PDB file of C-alpha atoms and ligand atoms in Angstrom:
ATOM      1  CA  UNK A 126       0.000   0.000   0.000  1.00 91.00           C
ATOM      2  CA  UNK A 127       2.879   2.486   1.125  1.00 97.00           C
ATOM      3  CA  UNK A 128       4.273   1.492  -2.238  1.00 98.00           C
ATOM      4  CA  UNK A 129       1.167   2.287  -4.288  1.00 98.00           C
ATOM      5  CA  UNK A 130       0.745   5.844  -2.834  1.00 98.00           C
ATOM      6  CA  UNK A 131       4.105   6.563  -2.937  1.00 98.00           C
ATOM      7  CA  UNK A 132       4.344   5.746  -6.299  1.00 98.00           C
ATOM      8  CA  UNK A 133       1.043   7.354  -7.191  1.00 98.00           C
ATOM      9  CA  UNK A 134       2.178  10.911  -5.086  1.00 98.00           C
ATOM     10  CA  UNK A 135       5.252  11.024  -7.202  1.00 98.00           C
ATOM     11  CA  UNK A 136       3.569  10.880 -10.363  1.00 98.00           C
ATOM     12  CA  UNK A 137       0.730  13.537  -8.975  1.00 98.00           C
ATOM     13  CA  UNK A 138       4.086  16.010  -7.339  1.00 98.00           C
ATOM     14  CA  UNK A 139       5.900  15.229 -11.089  1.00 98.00           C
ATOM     15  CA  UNK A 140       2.512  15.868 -13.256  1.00 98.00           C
ATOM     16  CA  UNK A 141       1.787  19.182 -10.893  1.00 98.00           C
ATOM     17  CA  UNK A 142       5.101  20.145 -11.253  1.00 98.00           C
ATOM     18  CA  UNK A 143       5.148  20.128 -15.212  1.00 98.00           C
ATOM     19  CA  UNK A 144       1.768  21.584 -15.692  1.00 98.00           C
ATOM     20  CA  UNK A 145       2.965  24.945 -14.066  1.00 97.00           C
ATOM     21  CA  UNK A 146       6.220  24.839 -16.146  1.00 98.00           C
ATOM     22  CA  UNK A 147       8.393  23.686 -13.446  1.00 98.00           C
ATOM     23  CA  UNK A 148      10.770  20.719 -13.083  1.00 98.00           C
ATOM     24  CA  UNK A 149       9.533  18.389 -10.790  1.00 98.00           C
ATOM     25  CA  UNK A 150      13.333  17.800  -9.752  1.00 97.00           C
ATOM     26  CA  UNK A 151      12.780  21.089  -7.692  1.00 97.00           C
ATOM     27  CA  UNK A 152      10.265  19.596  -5.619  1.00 98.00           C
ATOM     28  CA  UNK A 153      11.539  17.288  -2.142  1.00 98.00           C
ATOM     29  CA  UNK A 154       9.094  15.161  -0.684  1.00 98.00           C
ATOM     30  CA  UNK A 155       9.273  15.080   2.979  1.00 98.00           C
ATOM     31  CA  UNK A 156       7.270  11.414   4.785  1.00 98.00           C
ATOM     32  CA  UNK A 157       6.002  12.440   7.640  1.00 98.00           C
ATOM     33  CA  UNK A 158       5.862   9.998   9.782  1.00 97.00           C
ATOM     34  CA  UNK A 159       4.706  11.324  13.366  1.00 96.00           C
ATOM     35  CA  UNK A 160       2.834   8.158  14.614  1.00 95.00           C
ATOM     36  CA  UNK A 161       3.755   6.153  11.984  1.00 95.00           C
ATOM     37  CA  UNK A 162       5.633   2.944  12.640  1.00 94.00           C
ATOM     38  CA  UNK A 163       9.391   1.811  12.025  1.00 94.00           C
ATOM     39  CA  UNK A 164       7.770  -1.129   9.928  1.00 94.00           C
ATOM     40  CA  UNK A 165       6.001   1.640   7.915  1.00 96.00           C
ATOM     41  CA  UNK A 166       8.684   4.189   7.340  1.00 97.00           C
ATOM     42  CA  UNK A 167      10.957   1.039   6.640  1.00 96.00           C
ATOM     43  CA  UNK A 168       8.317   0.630   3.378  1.00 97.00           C
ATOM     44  CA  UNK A 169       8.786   3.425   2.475  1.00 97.00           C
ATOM     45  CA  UNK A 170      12.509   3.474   2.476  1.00 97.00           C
ATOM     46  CA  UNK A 171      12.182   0.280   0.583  1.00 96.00           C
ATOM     47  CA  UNK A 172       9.753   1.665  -1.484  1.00 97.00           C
ATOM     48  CA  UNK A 173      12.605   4.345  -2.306  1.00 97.00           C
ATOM     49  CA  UNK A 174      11.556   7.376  -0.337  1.00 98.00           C
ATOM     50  CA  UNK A 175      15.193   9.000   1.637  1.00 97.00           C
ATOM     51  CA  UNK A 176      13.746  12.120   3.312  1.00 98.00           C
ATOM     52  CA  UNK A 177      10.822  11.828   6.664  1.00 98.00           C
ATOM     53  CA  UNK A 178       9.746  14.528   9.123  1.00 98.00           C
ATOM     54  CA  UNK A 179       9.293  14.051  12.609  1.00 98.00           C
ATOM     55  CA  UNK A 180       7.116  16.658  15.068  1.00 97.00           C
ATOM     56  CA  UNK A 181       8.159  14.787  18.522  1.00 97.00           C
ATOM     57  CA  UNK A 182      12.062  14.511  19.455  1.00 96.00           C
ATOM     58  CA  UNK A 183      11.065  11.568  21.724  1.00 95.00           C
ATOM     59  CA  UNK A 184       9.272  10.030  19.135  1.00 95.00           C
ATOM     60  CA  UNK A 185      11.724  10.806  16.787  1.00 96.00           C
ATOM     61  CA  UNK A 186      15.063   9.217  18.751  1.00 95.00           C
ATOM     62  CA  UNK A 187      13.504   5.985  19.290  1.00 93.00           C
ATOM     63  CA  UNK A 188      12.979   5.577  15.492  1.00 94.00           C
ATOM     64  CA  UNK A 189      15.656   7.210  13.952  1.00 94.00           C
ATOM     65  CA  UNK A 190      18.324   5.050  15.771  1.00 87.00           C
ATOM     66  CA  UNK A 191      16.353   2.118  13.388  1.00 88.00           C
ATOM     67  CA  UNK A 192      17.774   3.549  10.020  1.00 92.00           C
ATOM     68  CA  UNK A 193      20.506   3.940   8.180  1.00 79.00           C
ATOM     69  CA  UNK A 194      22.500   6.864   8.302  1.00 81.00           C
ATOM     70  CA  UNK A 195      21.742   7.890   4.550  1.00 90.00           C
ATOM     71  CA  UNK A 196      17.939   8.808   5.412  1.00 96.00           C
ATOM     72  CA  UNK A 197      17.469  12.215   6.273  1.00 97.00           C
ATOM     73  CA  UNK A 198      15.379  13.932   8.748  1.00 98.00           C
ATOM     74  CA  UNK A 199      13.616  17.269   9.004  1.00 98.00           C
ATOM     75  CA  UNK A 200      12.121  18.339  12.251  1.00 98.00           C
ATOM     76  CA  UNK A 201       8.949  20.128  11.390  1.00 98.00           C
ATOM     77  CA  UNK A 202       7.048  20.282  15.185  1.00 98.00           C
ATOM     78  CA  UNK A 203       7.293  22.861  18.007  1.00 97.00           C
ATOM     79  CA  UNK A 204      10.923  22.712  19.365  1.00 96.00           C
ATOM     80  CA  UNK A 205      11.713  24.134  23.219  1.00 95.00           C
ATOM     81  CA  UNK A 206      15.406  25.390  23.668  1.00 97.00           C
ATOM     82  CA  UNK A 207      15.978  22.804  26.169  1.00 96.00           C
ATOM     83  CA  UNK A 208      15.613  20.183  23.457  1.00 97.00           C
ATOM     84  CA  UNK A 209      17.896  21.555  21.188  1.00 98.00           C
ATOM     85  CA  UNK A 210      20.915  19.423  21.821  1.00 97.00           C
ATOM     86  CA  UNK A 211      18.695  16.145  20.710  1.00 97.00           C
ATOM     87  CA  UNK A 212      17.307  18.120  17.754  1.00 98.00           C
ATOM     88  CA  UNK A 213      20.666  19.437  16.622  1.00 98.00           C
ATOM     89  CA  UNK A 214      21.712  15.219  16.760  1.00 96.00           C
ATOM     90  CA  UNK A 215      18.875  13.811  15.170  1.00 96.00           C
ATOM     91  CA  UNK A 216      18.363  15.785  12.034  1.00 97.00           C
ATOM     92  CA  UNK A 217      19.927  17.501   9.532  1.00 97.00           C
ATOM     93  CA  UNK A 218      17.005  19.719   8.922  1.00 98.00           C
ATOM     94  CA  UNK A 219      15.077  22.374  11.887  1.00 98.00           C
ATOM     95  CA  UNK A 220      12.031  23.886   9.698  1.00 98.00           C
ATOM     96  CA  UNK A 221      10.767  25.291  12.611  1.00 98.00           C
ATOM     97  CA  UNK A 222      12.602  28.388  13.696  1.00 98.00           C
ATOM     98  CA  UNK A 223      10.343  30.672  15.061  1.00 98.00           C
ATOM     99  CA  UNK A 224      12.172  32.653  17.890  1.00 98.00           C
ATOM    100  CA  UNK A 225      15.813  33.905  18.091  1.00 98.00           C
ATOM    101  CA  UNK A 226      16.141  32.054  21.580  1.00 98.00           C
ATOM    102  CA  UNK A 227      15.372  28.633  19.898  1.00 98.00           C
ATOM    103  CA  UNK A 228      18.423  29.819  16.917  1.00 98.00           C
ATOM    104  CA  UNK A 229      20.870  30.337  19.226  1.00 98.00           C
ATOM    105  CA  UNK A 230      20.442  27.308  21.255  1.00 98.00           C
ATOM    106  CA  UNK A 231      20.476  24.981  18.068  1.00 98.00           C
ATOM    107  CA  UNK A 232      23.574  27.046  17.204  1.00 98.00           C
ATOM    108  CA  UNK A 233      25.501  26.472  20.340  1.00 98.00           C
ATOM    109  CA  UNK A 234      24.359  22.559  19.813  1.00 98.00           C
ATOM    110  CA  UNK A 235      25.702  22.463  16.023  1.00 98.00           C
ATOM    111  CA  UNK A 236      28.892  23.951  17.207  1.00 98.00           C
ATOM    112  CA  UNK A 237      29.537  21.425  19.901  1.00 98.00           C
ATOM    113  CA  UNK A 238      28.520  18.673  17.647  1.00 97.00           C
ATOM    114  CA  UNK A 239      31.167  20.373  14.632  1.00 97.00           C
ATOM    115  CA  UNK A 240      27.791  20.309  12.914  1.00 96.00           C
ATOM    116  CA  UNK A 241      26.695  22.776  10.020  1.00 97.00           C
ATOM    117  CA  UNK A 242      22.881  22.493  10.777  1.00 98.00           C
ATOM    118  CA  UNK A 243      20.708  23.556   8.048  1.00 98.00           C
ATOM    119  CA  UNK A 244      17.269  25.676   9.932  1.00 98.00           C
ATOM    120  CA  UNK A 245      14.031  26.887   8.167  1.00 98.00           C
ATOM    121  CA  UNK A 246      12.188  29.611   9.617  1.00 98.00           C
ATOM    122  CA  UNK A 247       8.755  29.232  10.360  1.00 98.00           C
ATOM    123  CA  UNK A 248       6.211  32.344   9.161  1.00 98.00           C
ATOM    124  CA  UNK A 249       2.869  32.200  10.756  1.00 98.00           C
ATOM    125  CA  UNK A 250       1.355  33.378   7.508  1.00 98.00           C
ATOM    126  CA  UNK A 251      -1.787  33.307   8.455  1.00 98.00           C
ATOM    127  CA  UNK A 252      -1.263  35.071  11.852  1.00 98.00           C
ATOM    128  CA  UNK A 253      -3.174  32.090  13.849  1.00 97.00           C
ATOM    129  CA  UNK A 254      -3.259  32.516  17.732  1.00 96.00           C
ATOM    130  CA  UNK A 255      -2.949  28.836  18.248  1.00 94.00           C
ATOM    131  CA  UNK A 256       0.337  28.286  15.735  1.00 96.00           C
ATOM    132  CA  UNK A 257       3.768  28.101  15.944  1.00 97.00           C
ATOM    133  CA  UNK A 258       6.082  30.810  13.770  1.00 98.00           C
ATOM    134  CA  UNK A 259       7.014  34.370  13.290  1.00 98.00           C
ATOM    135  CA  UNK A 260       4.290  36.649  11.927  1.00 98.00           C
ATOM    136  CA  UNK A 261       5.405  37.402   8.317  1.00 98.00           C
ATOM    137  CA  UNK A 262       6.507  41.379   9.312  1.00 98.00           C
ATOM    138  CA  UNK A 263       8.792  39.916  12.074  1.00 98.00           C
ATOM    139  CA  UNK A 264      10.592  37.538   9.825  1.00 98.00           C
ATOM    140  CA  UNK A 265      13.044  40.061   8.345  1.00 98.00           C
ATOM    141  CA  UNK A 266      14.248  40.883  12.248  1.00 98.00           C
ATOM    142  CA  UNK A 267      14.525  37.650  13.319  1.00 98.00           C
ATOM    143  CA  UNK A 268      16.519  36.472  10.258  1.00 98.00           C
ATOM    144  CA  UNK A 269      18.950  39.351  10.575  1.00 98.00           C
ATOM    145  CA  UNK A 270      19.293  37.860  13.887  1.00 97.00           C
ATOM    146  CA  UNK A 271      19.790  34.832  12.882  1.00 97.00           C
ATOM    147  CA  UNK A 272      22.543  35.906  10.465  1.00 94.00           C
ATOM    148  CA  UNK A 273      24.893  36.637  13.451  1.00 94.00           C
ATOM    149  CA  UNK A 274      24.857  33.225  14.653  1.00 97.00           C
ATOM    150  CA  UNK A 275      28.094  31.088  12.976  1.00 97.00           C
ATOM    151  CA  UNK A 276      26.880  27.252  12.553  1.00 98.00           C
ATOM    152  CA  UNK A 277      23.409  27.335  11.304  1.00 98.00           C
ATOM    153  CA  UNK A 278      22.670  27.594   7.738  1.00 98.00           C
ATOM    154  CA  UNK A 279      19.110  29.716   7.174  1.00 98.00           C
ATOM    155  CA  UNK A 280      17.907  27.760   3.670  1.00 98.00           C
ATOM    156  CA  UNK A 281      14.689  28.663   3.562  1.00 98.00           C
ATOM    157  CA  UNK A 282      11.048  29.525   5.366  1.00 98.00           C
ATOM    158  CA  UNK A 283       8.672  27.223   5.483  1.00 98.00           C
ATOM    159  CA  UNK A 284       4.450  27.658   7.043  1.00 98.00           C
ATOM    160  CA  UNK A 285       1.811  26.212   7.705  1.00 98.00           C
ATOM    161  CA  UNK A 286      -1.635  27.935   6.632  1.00 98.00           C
ATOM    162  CA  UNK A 287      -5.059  28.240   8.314  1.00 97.00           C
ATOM    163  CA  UNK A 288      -6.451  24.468   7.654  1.00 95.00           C
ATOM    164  CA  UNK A 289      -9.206  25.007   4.311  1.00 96.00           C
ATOM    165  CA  UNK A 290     -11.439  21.382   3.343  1.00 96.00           C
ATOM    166  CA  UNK A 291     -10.756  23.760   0.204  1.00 98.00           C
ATOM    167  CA  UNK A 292      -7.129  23.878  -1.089  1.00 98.00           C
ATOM    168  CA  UNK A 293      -7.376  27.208  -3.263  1.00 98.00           C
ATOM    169  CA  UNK A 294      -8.119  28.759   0.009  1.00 98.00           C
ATOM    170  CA  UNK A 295      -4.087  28.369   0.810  1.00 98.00           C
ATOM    171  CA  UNK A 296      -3.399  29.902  -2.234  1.00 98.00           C
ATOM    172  CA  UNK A 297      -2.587  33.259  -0.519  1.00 98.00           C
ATOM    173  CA  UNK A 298      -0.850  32.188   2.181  1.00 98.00           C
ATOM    174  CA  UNK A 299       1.629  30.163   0.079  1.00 98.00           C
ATOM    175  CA  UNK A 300       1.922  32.607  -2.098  1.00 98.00           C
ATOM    176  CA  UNK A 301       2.595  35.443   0.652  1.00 98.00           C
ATOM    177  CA  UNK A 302       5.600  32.814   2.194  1.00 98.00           C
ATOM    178  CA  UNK A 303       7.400  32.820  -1.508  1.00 98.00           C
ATOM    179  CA  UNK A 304       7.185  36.827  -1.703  1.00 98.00           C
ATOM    180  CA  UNK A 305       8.523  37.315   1.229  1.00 98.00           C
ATOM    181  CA  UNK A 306      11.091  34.930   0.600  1.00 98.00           C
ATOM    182  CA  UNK A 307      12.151  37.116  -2.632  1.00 98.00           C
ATOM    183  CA  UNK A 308      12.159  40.286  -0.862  1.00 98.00           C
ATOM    184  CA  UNK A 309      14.330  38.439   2.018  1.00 98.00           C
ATOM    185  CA  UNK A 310      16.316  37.080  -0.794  1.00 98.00           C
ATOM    186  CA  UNK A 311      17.041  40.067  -2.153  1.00 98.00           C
ATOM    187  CA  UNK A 312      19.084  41.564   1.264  1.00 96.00           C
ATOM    188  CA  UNK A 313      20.881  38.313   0.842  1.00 97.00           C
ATOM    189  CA  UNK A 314      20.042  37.284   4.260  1.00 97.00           C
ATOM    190  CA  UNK A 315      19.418  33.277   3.318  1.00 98.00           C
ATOM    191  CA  UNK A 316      22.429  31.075   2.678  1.00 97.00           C
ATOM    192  CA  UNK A 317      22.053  30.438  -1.061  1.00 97.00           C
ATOM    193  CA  UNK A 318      19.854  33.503  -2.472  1.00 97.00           C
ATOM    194  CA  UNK A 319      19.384  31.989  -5.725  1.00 97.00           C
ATOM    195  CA  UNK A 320      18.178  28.881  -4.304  1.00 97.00           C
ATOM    196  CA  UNK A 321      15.821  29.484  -1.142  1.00 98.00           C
ATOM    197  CA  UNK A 322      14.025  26.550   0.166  1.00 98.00           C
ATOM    198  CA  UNK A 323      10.582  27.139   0.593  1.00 98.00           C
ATOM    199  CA  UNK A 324       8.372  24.542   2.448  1.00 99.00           C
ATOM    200  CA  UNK A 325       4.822  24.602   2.135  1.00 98.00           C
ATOM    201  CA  UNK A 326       1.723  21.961   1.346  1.00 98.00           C
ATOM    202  CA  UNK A 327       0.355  18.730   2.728  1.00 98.00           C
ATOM    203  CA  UNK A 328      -1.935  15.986   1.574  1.00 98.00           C
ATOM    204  CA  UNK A 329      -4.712  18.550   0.779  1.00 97.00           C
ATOM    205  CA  UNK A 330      -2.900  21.229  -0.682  1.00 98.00           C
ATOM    206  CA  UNK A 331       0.559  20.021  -1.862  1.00 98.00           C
ATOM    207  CA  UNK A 332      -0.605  20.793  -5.785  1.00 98.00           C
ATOM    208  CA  UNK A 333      -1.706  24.287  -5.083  1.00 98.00           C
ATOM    209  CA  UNK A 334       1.692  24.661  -3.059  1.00 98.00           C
ATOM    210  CA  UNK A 335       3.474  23.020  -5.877  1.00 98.00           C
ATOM    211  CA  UNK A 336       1.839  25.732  -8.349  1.00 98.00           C
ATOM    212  CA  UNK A 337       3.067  28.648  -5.963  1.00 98.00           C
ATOM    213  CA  UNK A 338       6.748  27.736  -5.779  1.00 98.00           C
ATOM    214  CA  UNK A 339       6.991  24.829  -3.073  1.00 98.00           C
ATOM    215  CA  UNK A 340      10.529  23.301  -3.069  1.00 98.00           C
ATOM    216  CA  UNK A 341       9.647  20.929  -0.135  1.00 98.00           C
ATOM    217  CA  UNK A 342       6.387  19.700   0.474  1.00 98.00           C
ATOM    218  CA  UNK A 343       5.202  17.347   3.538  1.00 98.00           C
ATOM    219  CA  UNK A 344       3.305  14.826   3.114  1.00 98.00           C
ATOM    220  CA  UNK A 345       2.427  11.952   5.824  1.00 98.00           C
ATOM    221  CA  UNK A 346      -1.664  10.848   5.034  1.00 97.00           C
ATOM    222  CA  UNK A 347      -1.382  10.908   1.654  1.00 97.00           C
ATOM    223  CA  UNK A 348       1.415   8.248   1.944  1.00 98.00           C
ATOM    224  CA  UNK A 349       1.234   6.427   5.240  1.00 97.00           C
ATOM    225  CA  UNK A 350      -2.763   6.750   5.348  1.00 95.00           C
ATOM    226  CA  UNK A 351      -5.016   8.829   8.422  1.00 93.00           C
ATOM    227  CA  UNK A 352      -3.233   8.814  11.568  1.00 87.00           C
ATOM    228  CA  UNK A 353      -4.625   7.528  15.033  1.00 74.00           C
ATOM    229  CA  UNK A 354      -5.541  10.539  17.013  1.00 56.00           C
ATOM    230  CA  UNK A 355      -1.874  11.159  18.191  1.00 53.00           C
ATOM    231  CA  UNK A 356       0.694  12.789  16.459  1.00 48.00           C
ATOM    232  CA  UNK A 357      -2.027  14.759  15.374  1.00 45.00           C
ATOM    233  CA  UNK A 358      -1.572  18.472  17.307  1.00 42.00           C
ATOM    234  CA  UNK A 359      -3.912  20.727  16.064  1.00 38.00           C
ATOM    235  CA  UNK A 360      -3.692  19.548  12.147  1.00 38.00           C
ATOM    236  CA  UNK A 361      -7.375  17.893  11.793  1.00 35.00           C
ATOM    237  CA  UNK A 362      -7.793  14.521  10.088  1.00 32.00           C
ATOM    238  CA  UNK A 363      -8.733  14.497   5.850  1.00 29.00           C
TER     239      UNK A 363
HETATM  240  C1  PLP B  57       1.454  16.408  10.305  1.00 61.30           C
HETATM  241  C2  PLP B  57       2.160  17.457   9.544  1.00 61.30           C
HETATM  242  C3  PLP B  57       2.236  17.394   8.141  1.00 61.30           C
HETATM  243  C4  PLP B  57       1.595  16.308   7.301  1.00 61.30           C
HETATM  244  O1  PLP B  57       0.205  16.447   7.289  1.00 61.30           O
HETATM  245  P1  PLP B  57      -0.693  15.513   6.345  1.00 61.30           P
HETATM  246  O2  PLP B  57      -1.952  16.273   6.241  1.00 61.30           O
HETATM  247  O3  PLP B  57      -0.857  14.217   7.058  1.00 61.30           O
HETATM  248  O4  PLP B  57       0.002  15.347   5.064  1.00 61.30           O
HETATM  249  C5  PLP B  57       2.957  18.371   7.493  1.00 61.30           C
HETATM  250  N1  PLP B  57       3.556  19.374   8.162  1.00 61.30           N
HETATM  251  C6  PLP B  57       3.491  19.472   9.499  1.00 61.30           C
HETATM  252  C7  PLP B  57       4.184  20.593  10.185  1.00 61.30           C
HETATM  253  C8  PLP B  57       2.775  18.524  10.235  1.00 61.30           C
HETATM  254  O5  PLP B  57       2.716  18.649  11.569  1.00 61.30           O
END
């Protein structure tokens, strides 16, 4: 089954991307796997998929320590500074930098662990009380921040929009997270400004992220199938 929606996801990301003149090449898939299984995530590694997301460290170390050293992990939950040394370990990706506090702690961690530690920043695009991230008129301060710190490497922002049944309806949030990335881009404040990372869409709106510039999406029902009620946060069931 993993195999089958993998397989069929790919083709979707790949037809989406080509539609809108873009090569599907650009486009990471990200597993998430929060409450998914070693068994699972090991189909999907044999299936061919490299790259997973975790939102719980806890959850996170017990599985990782399964798999080879060639998959890669993205952190993509709410991170607390006094986790940061288990973060900076596990993964080789943070997309949720939301706070300057948070930055320097997985900075001290990187250096200790002679660790170049790629970090997203988080934009709360849609300005949500109940979510995680910087409101999108912060962002520019707490990247310039950021810049003084010496062993992170800022790729990219990434957000999560209000939750829609209807996709279109994240059309403007997606497509507020890629202009500010260009006018962030253009003070050369990201690590590679010709190539900023932006991560945005999940099972219901990956194609309408895809068509507004997503370079990573994240994807866990879509692939693994709906999730048991934890590992669920605030993101409802499809
Ligand atoms: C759970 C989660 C996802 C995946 O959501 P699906 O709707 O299952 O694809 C993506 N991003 C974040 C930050 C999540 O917490």
């Amino acid at each position: 089954m993993i195999y089958d929606n993998l397989t069929q996801l790919l083709d979707t990301i790949a037809q989406t991307a080509i539609n809108c003149g873009r090569d599907p090449q650009e486009i990471t898939l990200v597993a998430v796997s929060k409450g998914v299984g070693a068994d699972q995530i090991r189909q999907a590694i044999d299936s061919g998929q490299t790259i997973f997301g975790e939102n719980y460290l806890q959850e996170a170390a017990e599985k990782i320590l399964h798999f080879p050293q060639k998959i890669s992990w993205h952190f993509i939950g709410h991170l607390q500074t006094n986790k940061a040394r288990l973060a900076a370990e596990l993964f080789d990706i943070v997309e949720t930098v939301d706070r300057l506090k948070v930055a320097q702690a997985l900075d001290k961690q990187a250096k200790s662990l002679k660790k170049k530690l790629s970090i997203l920043v988080q934009v709360n695009t849609g300005k949500e009380k109940q979510k995680s991230g910087v409101f999108p008129e912060e962002a520019e301060q707490l990247i310039r921040q950021i810049a003084q710190t010496t062993d992170l490497r800022l790729t990219g922002l990434m957000t999560i929009p209000p939750y829609f049944a209807d996709p279109e309806n994240s059309r403007p949030y997606f497509k507020a997270l890629k202009t500010l990335a260009e006018r962030l881009a253009e003070q050369s404040l990201f690590a590679d400004n010709n190539q900023v990372a932006l991560s945005m869409g999940m099972s219901g709106d990956y194609q309408v992220a895809i068509e507004e510039g997503a370079t990573i999406i994240r994807v866990g029902t879509a692939l693994f199938g709906a999730r048991t009620a934890r590992g669920d946060g605030p993101i409802p069931l499809s």
